[in-house]
Coordinates of N, CA and C and ligand atoms in Angstrom, one line a residue:
X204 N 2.0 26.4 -19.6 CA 3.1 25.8 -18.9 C 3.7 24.6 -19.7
X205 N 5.1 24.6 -19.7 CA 5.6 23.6 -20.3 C 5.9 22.1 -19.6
X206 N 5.2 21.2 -19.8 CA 5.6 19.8 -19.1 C 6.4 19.3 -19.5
X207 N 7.9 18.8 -18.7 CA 8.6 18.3 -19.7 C 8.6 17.2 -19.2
X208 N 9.1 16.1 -20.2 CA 9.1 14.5 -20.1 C 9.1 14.2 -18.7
X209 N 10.6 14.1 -17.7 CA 10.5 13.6 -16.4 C 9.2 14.2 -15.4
X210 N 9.0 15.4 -15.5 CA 7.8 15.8 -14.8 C 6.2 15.1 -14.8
X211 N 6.3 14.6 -16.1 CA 5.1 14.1 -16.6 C 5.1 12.6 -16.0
X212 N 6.2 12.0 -16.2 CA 6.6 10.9 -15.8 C 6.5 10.7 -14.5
X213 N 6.8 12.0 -13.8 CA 6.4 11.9 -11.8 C 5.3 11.7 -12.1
X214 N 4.6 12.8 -12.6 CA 2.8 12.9 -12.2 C 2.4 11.6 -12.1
X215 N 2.7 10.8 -13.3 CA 2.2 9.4 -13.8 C 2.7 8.8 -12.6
X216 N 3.4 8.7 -12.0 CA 3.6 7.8 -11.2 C 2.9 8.0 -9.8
X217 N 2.9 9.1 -9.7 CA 2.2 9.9 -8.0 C 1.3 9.7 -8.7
X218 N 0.2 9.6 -9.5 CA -1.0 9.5 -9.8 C -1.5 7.5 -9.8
X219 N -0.7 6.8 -10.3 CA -0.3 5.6 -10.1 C -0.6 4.9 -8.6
X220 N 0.7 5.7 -8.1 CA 0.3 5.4 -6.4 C -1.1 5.8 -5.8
X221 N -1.2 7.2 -6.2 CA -2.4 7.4 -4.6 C -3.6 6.9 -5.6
X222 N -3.7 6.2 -6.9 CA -5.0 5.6 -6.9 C -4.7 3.9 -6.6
X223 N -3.1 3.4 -6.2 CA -3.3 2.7 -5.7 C -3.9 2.3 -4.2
X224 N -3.4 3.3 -3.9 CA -3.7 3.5 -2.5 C -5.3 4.2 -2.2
X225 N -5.8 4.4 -3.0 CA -7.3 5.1 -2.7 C -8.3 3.7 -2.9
X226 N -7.9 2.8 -3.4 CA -8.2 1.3 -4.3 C -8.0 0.3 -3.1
X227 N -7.1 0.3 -2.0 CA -6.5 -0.5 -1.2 C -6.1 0.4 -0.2
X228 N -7.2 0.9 0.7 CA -6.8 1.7 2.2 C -6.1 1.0 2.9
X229 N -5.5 -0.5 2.9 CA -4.7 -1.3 4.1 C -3.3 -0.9 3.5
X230 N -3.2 -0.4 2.0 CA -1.8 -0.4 1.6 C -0.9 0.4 2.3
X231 N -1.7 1.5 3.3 CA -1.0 2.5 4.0 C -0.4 1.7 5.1
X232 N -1.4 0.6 5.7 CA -0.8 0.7 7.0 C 0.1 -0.8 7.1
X233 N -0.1 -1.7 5.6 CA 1.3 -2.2 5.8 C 2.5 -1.8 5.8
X234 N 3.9 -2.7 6.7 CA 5.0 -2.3 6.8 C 5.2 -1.5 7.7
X235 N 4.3 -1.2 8.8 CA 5.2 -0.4 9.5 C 5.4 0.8 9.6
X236 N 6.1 1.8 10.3 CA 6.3 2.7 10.2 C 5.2 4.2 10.1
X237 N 5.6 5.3 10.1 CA 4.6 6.5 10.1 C 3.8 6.0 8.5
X238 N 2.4 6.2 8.9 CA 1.3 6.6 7.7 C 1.7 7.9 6.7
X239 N 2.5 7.4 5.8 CA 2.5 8.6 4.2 C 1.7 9.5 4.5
X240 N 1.9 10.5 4.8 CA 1.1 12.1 4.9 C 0.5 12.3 3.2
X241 N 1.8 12.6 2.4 CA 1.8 12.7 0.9 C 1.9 11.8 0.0
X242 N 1.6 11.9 -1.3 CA 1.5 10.9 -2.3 C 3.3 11.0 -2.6
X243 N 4.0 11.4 -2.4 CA 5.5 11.1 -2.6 C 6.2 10.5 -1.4
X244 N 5.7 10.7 0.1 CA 6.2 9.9 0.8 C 5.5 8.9 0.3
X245 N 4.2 8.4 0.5 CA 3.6 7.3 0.3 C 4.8 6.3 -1.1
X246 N 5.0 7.2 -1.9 CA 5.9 6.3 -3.3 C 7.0 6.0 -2.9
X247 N 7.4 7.5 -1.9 CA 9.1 7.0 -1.1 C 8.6 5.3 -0.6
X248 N 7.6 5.1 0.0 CA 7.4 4.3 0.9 C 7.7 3.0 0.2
X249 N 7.4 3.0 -1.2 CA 6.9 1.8 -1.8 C 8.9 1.1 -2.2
X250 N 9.4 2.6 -3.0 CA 10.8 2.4 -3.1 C 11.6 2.1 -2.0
X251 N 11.2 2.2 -0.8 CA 11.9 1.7 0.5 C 11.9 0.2 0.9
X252 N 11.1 -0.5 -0.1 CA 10.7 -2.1 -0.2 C 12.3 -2.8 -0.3
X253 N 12.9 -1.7 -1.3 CA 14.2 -2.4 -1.0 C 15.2 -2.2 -0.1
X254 N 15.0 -1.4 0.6 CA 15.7 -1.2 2.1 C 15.4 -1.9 3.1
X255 N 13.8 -2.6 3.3 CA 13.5 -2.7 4.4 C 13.8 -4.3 5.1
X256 N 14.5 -4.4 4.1 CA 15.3 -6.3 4.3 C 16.3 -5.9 5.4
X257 N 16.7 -4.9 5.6 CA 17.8 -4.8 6.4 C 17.4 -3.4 7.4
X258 N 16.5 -2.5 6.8 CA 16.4 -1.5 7.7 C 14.9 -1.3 8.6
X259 N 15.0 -1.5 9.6 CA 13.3 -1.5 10.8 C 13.1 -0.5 10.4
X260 N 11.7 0.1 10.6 CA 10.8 1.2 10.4 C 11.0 2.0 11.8
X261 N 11.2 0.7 12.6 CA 11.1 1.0 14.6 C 12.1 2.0 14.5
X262 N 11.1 2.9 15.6 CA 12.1 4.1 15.9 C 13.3 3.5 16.6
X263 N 13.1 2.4 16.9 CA 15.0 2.3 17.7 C 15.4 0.9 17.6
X264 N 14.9 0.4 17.0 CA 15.7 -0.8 16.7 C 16.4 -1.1 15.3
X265 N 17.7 -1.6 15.6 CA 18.6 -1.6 14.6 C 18.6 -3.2 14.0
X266 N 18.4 -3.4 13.0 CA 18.6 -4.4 12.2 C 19.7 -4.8 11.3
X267 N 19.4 -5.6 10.6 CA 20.5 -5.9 10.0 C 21.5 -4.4 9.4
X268 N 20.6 -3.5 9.3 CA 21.7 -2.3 8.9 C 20.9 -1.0 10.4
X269 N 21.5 -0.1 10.6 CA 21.0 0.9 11.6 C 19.9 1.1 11.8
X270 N 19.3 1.6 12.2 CA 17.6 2.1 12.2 C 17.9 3.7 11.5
X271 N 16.8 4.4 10.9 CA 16.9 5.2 10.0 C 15.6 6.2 10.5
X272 N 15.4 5.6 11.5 CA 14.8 6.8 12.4 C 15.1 8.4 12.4
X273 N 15.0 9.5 12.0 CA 15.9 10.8 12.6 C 16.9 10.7 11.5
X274 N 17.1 9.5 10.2 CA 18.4 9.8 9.7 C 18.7 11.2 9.0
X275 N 17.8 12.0 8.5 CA 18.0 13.2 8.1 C 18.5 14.2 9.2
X276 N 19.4 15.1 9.3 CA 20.2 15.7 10.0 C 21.5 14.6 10.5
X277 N 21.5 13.5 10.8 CA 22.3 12.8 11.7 C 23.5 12.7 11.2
X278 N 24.8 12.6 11.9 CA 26.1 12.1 11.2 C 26.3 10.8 11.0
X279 N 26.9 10.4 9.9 CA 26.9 8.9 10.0 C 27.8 8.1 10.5
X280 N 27.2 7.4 10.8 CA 27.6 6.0 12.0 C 28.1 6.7 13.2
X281 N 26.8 7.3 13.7 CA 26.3 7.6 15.0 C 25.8 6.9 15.8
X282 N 24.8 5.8 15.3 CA 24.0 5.5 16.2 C 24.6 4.3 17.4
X283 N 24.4 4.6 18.5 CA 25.3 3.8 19.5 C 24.6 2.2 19.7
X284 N 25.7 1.7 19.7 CA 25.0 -0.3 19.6 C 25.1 -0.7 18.6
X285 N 25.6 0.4 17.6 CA 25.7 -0.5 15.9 C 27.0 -0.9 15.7
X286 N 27.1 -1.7 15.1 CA 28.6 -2.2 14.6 C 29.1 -1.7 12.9
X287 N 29.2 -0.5 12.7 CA 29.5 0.5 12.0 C 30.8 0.3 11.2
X288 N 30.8 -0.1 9.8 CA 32.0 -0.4 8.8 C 33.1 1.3 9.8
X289 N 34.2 0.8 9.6 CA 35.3 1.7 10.1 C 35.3 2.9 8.8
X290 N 35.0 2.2 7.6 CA 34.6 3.5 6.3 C 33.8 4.5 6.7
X291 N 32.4 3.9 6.9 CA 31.4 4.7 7.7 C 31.8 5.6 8.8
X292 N 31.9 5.4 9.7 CA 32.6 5.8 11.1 C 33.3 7.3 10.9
X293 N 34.4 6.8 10.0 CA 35.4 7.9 9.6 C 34.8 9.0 8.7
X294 N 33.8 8.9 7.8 CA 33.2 9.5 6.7 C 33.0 10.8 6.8
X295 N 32.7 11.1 8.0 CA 32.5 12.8 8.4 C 31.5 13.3 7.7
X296 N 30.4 12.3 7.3 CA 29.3 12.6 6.4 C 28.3 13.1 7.5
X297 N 27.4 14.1 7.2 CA 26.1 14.4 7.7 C 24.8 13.9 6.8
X298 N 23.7 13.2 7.0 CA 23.0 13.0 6.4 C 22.1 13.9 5.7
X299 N 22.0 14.4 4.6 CA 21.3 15.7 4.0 C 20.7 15.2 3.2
X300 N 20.1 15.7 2.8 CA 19.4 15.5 1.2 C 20.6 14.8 0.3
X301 N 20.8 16.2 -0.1 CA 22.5 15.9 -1.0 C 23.2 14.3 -0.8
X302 N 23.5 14.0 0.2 CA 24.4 13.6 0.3 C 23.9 11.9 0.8
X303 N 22.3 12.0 1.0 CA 21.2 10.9 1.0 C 21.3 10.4 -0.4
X304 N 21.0 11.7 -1.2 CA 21.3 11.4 -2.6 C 22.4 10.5 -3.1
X305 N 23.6 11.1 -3.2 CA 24.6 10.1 -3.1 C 24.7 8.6 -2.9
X306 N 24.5 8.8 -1.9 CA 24.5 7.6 -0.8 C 23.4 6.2 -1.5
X307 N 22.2 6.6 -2.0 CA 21.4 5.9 -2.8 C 21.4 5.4 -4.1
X308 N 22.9 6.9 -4.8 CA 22.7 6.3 -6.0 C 23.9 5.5 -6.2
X309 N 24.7 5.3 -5.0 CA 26.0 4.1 -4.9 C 26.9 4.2 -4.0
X310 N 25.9 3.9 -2.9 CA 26.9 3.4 -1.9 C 28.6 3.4 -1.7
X311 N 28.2 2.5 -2.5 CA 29.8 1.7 -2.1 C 30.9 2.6 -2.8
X312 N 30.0 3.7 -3.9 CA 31.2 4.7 -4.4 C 31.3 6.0 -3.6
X313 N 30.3 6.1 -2.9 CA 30.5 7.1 -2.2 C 30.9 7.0 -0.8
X314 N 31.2 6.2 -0.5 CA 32.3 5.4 0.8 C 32.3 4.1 0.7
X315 N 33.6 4.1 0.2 CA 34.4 2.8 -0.4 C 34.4 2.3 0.9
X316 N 34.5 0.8 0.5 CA 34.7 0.3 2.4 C 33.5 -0.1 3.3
X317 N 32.1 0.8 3.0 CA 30.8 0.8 3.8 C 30.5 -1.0 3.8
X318 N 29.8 -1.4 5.2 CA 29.6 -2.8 4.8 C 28.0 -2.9 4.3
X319 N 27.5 -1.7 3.7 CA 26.1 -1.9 3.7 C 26.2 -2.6 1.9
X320 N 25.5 -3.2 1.8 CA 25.3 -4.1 -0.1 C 24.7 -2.8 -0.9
X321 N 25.9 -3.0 -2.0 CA 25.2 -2.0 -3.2 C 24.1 -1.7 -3.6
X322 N 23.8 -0.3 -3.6 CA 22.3 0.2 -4.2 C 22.6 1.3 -4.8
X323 N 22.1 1.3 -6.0 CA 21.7 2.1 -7.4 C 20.6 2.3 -7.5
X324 N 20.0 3.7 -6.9 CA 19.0 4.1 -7.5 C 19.2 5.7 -7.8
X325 N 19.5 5.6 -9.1 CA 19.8 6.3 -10.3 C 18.6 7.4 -10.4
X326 N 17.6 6.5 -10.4 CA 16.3 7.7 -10.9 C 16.1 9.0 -10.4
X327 N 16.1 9.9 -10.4 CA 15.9 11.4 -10.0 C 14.5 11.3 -9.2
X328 N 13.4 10.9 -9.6 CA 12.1 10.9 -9.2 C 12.1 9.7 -8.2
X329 N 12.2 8.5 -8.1 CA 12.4 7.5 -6.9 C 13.4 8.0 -6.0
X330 N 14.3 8.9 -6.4 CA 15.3 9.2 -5.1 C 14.5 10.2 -4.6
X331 N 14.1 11.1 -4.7 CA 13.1 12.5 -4.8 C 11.7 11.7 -3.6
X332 N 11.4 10.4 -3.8 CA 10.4 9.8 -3.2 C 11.1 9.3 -1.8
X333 N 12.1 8.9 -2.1 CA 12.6 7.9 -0.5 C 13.5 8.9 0.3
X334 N 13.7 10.1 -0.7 CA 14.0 11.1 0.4 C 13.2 11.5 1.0
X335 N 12.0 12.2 0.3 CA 10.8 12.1 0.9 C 10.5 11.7 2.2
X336 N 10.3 10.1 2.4 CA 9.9 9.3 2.6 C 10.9 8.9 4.2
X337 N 12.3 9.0 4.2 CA 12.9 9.3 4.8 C 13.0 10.4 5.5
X338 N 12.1 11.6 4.9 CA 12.5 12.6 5.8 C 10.8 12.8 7.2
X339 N 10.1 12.0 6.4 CA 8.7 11.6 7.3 C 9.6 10.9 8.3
X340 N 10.3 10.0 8.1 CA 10.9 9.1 9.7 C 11.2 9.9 10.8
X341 N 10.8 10.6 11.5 CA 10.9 11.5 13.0 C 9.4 11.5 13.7
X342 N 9.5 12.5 15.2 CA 8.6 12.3 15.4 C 8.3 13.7 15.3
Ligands
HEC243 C1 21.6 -5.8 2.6 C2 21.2 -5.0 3.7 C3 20.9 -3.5 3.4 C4 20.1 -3.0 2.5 C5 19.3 -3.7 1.4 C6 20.2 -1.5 2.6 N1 21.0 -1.2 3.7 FE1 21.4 0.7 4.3 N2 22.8 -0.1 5.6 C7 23.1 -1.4 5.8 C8 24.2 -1.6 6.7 C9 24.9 -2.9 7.1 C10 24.6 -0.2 7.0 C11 25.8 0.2 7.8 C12 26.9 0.4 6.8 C13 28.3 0.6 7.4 O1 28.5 0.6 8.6 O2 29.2 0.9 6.5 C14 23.7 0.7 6.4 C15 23.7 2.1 6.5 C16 22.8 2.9 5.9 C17 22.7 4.3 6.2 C18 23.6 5.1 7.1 C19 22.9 5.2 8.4 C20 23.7 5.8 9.5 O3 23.3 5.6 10.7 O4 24.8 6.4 9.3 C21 21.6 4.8 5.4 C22 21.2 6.3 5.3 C23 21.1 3.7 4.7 N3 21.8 2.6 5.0 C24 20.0 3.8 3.8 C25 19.5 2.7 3.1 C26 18.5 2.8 2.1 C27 17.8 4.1 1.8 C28 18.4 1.6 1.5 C29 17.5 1.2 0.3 C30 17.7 1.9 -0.9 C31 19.3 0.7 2.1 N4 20.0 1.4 3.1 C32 19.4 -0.6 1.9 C33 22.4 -2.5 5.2 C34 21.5 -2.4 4.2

C-alpha cells in the first residue's frame, strides 16, 4: 500500500489526538456537547475551538451565531429566533458536506454579505474532522 504524504499526516494527527485523549479521560467531556464516538470527531472536536466563541454545543440555544445542532441536512438561515444576515437567508444553500466545505474554507466568499467573521480552514484533513464532528451534532 502506498501512503501518501497527506494520509500520513492524518494518521499523525488522529494518532496525536486519541493518545491525547487516552492520557486525559476529562478531555472528552470538556466543552460540552455529544462525547466523540471516533478519533476524527473527537479532532473535529478540538478544530471546533474556533467556533465555539460564537456557536453553543446546546441543542437549542443560539448564541452569538445559530446553534448548529442538526446543521447537516438543514437550509441555511432556517433556524427560527435568529437574526439571520439577509445574504444568508437568501442563499438557497442546504447544509451538506460539500458545501460545509465551502462555507469553512471562506465564508465570506462563499456568501458575500454573511454577518458571520471570516474563517479559513483550508486544510483538507481539519475540514474532514469538523465535518465530522458536525455531523455527530444530532440526536
Ligand atoms: C465571531 C463569531 C463566529 C465564529 C467564530 C463562527 N461563527 Fe458560524 N456563524 C456566526 C454567525 C453570526 C452566523 C450567522 C451568519 C449570517 O446570518 O450571515 C453563523 C452561521 C454559521 C452557519 C450557518 C448556520 C445556519 O443555521 O444556516 C454555520 C454552518 C456556521 N456558522 C459554522 C461555523 C463553524 C464551523 C465555525 C468555526 C470554523 C464558525 N461558524 C465560526 C458566527 C460565528
Amino acid at each position: 500500500m502506498t501512503i501518501t504524504k497527506s494520509t500520513a499526516a492524518k494518521s499523525a494527527i488522529l494518532a496525536l489526538v486519541a493518545g491525547t485523549l487516552l492520557a486525559s479521560g476529562t478531555a472528552l467531556a470538556q466543552g460540552g456537547g455529544p462525547t466523540p464516538k471516533t478519533a476524527e470527531e473527537a479532532a473535529g472536536k478540538q478544530v471546533f475551538h474556533q467556533c465555539a466563541a460564537c456557536h453553543s454545543l446546546d441543542s437549542s440555544k443560539n448564541a452569538f451565531g445559530p446553534s448548529l445542532y442538526n446543521v447537516v441536512g438543514r437550509k441555511a438561515g432556517s433556524i427560527p429566533r435568529f437574526d439571520y444576515s439577509d445574504a444568508l437567508k437568501a442563499s438557497n444553500i442546504t447544509w451538506t458536506e460539500d458545501s460545509l466545505r465551502q462555507w469553512i474554507a471562506g465564508n465570506d466568499k462563499f456568501v458575500p454579505g454573511t454577518r458571520m467573521r471570516h474563517v479559513a480552514i483550508t486544510d483538507r484533513a481539519e475540514q474532514d474532522y469538523l465535518i465530522a464532528f458536525l455531523k455527530s451534532l444530532k440526536q
